CSV table of C-alpha atoms and ligand atoms in Angstrom, one decimal:
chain,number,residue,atom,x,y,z
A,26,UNK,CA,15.1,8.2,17.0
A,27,UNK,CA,12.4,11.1,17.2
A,28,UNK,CA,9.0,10.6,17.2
A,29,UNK,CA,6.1,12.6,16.1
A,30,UNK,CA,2.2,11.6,17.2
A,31,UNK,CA,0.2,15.0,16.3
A,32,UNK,CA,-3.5,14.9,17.2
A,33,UNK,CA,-4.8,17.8,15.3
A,34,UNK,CA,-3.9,19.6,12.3
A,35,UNK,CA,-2.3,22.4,14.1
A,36,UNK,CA,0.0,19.8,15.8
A,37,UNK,CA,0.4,18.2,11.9
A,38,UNK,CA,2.0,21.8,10.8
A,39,UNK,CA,4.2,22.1,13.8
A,40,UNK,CA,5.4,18.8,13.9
A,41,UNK,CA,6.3,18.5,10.2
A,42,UNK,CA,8.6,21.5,10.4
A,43,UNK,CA,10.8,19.9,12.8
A,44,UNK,CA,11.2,17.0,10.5
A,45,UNK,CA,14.8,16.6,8.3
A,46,UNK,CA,15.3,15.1,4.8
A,47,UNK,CA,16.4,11.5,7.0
A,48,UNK,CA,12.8,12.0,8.3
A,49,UNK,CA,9.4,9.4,7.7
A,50,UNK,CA,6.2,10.3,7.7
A,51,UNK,CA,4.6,6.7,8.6
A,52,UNK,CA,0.7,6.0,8.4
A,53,UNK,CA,-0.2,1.8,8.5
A,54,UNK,CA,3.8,1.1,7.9
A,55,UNK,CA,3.3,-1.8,5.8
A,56,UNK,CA,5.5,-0.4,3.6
A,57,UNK,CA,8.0,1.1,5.8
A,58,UNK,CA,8.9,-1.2,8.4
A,59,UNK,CA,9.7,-3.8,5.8
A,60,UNK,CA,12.2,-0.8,4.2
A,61,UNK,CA,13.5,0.0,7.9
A,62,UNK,CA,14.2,-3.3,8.8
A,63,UNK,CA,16.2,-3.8,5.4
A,64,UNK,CA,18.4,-1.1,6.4
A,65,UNK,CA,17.6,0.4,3.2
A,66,UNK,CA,16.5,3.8,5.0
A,67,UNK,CA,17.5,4.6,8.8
A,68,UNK,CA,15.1,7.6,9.5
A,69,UNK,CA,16.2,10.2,12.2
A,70,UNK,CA,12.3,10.6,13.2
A,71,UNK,CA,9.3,9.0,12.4
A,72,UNK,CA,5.9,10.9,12.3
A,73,UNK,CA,2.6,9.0,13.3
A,74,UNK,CA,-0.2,10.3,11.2
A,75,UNK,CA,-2.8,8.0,12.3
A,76,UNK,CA,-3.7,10.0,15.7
A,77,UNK,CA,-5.2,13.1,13.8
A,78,UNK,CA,-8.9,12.6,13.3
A,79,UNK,CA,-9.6,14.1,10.3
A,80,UNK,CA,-7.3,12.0,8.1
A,81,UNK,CA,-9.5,8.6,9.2
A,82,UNK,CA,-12.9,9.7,7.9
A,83,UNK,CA,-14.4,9.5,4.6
A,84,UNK,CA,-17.2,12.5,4.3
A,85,UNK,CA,-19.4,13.9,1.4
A,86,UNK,CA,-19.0,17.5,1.3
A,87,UNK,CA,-21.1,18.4,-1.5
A,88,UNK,CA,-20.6,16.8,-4.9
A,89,UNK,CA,-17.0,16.3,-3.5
A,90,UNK,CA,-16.0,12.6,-1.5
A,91,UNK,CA,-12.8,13.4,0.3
A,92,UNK,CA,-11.4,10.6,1.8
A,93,UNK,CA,-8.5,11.4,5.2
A,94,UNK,CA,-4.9,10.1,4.2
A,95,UNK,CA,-4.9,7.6,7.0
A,96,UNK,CA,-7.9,5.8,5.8
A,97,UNK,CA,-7.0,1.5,5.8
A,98,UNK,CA,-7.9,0.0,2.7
A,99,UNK,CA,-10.3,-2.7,5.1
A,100,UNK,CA,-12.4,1.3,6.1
A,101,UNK,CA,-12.3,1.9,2.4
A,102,UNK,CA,-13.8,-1.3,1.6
A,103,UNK,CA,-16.9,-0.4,4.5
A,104,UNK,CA,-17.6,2.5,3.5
A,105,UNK,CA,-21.0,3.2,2.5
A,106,UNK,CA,-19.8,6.4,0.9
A,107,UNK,CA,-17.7,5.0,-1.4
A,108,UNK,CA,-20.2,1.9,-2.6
A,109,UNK,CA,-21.8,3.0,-6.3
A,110,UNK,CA,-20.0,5.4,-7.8
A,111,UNK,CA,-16.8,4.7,-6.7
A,112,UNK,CA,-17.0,1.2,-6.5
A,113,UNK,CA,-13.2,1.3,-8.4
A,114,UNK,CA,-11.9,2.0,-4.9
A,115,UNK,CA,-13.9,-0.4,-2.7
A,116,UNK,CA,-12.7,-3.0,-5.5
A,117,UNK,CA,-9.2,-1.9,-5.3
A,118,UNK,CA,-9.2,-2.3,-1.0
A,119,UNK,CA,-10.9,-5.6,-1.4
A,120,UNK,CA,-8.1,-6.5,-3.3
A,121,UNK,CA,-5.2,-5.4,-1.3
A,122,UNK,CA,-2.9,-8.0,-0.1
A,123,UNK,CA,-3.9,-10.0,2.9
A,124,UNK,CA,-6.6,-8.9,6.2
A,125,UNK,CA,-3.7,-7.9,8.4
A,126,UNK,CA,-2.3,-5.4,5.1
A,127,UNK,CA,-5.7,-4.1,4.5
A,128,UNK,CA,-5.9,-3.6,8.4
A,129,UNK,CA,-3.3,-1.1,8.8
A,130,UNK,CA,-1.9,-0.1,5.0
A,131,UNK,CA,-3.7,3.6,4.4
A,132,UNK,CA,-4.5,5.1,0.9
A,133,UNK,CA,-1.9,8.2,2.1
A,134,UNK,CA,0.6,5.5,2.1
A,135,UNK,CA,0.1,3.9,-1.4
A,136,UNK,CA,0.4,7.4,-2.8
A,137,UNK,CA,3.4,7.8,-0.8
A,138,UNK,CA,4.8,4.5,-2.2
A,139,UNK,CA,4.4,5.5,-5.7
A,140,UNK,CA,4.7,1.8,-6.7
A,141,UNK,CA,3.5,1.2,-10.1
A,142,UNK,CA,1.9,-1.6,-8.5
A,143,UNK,CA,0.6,0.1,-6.1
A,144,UNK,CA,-3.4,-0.2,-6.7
A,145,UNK,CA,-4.8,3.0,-5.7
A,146,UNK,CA,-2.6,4.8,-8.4
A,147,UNK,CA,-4.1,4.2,-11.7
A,148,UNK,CA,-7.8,4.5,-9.9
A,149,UNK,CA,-7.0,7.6,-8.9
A,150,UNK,CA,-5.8,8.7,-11.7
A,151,UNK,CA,-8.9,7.1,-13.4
A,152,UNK,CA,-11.2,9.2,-10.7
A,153,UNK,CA,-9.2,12.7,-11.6
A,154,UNK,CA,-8.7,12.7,-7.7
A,155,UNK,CA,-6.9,16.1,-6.2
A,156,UNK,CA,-4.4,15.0,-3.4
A,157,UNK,CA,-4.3,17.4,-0.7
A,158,UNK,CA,-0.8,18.2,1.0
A,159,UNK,CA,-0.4,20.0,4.2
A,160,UNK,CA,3.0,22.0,5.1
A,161,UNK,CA,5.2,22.9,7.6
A,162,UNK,CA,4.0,26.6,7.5
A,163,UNK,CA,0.6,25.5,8.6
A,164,UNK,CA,-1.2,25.7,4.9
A,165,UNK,CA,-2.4,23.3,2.4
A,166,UNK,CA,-1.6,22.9,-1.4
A,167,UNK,CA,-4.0,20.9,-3.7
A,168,UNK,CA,-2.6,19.2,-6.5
A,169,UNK,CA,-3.9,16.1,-9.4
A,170,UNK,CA,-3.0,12.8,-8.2
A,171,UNK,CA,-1.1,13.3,-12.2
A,172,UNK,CA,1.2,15.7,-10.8
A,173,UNK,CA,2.0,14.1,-7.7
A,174,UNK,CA,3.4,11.0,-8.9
A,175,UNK,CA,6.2,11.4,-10.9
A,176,UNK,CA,8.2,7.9,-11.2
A,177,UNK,CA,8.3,4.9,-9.6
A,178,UNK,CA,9.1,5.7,-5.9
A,179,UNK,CA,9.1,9.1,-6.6
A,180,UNK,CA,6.3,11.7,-5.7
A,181,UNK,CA,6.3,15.6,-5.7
A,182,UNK,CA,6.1,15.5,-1.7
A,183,UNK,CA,8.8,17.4,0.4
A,184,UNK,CA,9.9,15.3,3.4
A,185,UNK,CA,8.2,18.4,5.7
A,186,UNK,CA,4.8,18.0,3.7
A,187,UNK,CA,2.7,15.5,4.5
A,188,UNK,CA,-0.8,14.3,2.5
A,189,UNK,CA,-3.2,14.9,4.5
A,190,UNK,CA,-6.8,14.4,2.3
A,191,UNK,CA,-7.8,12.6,-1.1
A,192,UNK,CA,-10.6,14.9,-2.9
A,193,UNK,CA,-12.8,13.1,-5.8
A,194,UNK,CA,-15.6,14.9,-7.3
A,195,UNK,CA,-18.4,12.4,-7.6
A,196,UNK,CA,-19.5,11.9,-11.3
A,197,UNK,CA,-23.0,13.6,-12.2
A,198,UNK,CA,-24.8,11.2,-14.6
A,199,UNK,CA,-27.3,8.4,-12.8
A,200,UNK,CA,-25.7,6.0,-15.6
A,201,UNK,CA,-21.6,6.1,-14.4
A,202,UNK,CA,-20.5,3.3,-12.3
A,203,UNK,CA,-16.9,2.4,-11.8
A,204,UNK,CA,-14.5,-0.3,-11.1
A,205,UNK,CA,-11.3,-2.5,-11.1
A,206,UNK,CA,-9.6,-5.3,-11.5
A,207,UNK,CA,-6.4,-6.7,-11.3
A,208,UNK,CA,-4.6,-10.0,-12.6
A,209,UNK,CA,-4.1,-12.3,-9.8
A,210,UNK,CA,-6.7,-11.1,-7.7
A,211,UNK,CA,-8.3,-14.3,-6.9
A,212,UNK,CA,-5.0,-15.0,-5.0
A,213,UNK,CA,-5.3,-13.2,-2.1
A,214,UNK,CA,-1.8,-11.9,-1.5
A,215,UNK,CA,-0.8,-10.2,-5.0
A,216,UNK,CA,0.7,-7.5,-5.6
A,217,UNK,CA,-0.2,-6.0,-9.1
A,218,UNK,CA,1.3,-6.7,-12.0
A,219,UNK,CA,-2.0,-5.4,-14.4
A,220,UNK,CA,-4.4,-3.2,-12.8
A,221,UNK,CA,-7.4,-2.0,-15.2
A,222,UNK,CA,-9.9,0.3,-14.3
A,223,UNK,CA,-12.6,1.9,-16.3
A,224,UNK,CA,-15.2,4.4,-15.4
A,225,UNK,CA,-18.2,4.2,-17.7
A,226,UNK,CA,-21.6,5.8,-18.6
A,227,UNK,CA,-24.3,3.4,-19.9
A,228,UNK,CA,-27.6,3.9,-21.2
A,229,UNK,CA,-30.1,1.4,-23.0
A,230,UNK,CA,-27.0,-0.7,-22.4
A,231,UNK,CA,-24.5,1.5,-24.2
A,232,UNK,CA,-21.6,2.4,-23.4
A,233,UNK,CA,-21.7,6.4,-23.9
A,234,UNK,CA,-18.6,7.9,-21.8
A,235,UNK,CA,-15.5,5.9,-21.4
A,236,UNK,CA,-12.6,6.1,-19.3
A,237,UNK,CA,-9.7,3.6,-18.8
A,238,UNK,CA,-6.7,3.8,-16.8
A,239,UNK,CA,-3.9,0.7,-16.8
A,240,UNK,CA,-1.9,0.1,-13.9
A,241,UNK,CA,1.3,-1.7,-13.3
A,242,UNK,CA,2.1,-1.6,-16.9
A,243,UNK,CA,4.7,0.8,-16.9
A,244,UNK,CA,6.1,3.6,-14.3
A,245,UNK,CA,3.1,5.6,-13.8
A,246,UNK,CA,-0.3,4.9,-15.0
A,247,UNK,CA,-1.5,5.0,-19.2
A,248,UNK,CA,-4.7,6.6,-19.9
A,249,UNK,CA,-6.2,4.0,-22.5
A,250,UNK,CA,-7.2,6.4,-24.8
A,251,UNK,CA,-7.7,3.6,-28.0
A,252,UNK,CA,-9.9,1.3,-25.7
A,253,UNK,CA,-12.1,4.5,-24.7
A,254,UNK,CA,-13.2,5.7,-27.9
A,255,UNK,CA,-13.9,2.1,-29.2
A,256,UNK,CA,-16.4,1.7,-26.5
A,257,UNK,CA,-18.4,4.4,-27.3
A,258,UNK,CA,-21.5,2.8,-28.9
A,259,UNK,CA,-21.4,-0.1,-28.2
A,260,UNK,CA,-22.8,-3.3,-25.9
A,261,UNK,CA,-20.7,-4.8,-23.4
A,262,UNK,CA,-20.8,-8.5,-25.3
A,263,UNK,CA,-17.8,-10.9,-26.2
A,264,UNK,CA,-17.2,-9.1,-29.3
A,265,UNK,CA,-16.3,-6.2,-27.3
A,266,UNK,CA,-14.5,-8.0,-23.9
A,267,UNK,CA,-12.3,-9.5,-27.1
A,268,UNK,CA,-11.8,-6.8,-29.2
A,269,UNK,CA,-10.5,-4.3,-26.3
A,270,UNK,CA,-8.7,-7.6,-24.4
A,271,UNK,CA,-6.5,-7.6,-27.8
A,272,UNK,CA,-5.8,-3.9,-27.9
A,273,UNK,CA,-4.6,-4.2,-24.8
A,274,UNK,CA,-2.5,-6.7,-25.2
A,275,UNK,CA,-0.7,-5.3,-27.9
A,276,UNK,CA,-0.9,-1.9,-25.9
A,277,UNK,CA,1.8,-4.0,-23.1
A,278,UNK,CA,3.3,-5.2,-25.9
A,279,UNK,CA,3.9,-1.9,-27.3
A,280,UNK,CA,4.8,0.2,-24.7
A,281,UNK,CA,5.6,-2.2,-21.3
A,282,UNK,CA,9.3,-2.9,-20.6
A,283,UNK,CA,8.6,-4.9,-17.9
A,284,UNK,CA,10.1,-8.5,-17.4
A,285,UNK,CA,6.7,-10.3,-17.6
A,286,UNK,CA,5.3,-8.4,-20.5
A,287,UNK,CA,4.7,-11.4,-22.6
A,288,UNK,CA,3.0,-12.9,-19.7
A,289,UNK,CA,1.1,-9.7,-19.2
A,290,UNK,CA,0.2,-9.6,-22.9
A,291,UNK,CA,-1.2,-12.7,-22.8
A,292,UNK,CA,-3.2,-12.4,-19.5
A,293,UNK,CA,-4.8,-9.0,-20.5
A,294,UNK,CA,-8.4,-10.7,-22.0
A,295,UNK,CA,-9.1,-12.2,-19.0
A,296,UNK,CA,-8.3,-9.2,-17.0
A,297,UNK,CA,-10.3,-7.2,-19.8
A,298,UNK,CA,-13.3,-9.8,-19.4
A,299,UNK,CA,-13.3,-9.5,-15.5
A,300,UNK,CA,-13.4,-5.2,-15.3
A,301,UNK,CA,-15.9,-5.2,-18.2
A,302,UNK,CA,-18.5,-8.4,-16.3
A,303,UNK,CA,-18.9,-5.8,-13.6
A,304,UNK,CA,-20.9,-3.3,-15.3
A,305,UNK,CA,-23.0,-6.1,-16.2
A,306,UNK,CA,-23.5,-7.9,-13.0
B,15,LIG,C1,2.2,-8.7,2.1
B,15,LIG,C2,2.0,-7.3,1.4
B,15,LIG,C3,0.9,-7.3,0.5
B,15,LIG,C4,0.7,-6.1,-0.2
B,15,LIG,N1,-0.3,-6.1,-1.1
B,15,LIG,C5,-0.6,-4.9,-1.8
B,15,LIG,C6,-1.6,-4.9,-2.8
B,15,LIG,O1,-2.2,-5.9,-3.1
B,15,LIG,N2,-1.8,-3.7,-3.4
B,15,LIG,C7,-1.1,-2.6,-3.1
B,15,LIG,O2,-1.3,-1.5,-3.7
B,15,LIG,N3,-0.1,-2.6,-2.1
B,15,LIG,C8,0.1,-3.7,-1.5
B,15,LIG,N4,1.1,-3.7,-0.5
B,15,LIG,C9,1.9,-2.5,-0.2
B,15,LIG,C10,1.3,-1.6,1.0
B,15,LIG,O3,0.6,-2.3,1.8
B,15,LIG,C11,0.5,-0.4,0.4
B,15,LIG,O4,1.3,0.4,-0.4
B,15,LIG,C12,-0.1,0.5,1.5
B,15,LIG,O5,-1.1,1.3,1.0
B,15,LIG,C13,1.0,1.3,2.2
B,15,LIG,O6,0.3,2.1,3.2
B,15,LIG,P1,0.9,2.3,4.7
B,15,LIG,O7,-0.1,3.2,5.4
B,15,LIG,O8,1.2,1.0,5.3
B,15,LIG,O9,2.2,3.1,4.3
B,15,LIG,P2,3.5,3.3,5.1
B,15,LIG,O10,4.3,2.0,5.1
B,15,LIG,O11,3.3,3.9,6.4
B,15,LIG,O12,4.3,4.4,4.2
B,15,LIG,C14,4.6,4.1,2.9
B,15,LIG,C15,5.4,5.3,2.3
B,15,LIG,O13,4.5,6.5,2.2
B,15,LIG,C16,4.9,7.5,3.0
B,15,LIG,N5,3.7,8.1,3.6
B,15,LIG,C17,2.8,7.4,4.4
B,15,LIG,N6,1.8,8.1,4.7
B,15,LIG,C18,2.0,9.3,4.1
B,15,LIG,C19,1.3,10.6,4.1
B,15,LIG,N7,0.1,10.7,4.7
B,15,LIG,N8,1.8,11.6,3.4
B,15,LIG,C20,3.0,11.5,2.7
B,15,LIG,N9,3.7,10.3,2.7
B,15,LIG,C21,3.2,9.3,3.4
B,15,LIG,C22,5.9,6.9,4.0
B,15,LIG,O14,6.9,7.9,4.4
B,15,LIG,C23,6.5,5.8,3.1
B,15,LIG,O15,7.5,6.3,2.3
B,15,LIG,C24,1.4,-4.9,0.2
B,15,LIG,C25,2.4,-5.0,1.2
B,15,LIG,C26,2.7,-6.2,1.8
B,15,LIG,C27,3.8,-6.2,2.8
């Protein structure tokens, strides 16, 4: 089997145009070792992105956070960067299956996954990030995480393209504070079966700007567009934890096909009540 190991970008460009469609891209392989030693794919090549510098750091460039493809969910989780705002992502790495997973699984690789477990999804989508792709004619395309994911297991990504960056734009307002929350998260090695994550603006401690994104629910993530505007107004309190835990529990009802949806449906308050405590804490 071939093997790529570019160290710069330039070595990126060259190396994905001698990849064929039996090629990998590989980043932490957490994913695709376990599919490799299944048998289920048998790659001709295999190309290493974690040697290229600029896809392992997270850097502020203006009111932009772009975060390098081959960042481990355990860097994510450090990152002073990412604390505040966009505490939905250091949440989400914290998360992440067990030390050794959040050692070496990337956020390039999650996307590449496309699970709709996968816990980066739906807070991306939540965080309207822009995915940046690089080619094998040595340009970039930058595209919304929405249009990039487009089933489960499937993404918009050639097998010579390669994502190479994750761009968020950090929200303005002093009030927003994010986060997420998954069911089964208190045992350490989960993988999601409800991910909730909300983005919200509060002032004199209400909620004025809303935005909810539900994971693992169905094939790609739902915007929660009911729960948002019932927010709006009012106090995070019981009434409210209870009031949106039942809405989206008849949301999985409504529109999850998924095996476990009764089960889902009947853990959504709790995972309602946990997303929601965090913006009080
Ligand atoms: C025990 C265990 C627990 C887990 N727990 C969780 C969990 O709690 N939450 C969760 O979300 N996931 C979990 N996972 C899944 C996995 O760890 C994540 O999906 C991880 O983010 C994959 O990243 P990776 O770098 O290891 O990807 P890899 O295995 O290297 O690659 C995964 C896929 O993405 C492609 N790819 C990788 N990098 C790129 C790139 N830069 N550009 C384009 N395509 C790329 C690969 O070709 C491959 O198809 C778990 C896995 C295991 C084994």
């Amino acid at each position: 089997m071939m093997s790529f190991t570019p160290k710069t970008l330039s070595e990126l460009h060259a190396s994905l145009a001698q990849l064929t469609p039996q090629s990998k891209i590989i980043s932490g392989g957490t994913d695709l070792i376990i599919n490799m030693n299944s048998g289920e794919i048998t790659p001709d090549a295999l190309l290493y992105m974690g040697n290229v510098p600029e896809l392992k750091k997270i850097e502020q460039v203006g009111d932009t956070v772009e975060i390098g493809a081959a960042v481990t969910m355990t860097e994510l989780e450090n990152s002073p960067i990412l604390q505040g705002k966009l505490q939905a992502i250091v949440d989400g790495a914290k998360d992440v299956g067990s030390q050794q997973i959040r050692n070496n699984g990337t956020i390039g690789g999650n996307i590449g996954t496309a699970s709709p477990a996968g816990d980066f999804i739906p807070i991306l989508f939540m965080l309207d990030a822009v995915i940046v792709i690089a080619n094998s004619e040595g340009t970039f395309k930058e595209l919304p995480i929405k249009e990039v994911i487009l089933g489960p297991g499937k993404t918009c990504i050639d097998y010579n393209e390669a994502i190479v960056k994750i761009k968020i734009k950090i929200p303005e307002s002093p009030n927003y504070k994010s986060a997420f929350v998954k069911l089964g998260s208190r045992s350490k090695v989960t993988i999601s079966r409800i991910g909730v994550t909300m983005g919200l603006e509060i002032e004199d401690h209400k909620i004025t700007k809303a935005k909810v994104v539900i994971g693992a629910i169905t094939p790609t993530p739902v915007n929660f567009e009911k729960a948002e505007k019932a927010m709006i107004g009012r106090v995070i309190d019981k009434d409210l934890k209870d009031e949106i835990g039942q809405m989206l529990s008849d949301l999985i009802k409504e529109i999850s096909k998924s095996r476990s949806r009764e089960y889902k449906a009947w853990a959504a308050k709790g995972v309602i009540e946990d997303v929601l405590d965090k913006f009080v804490a």
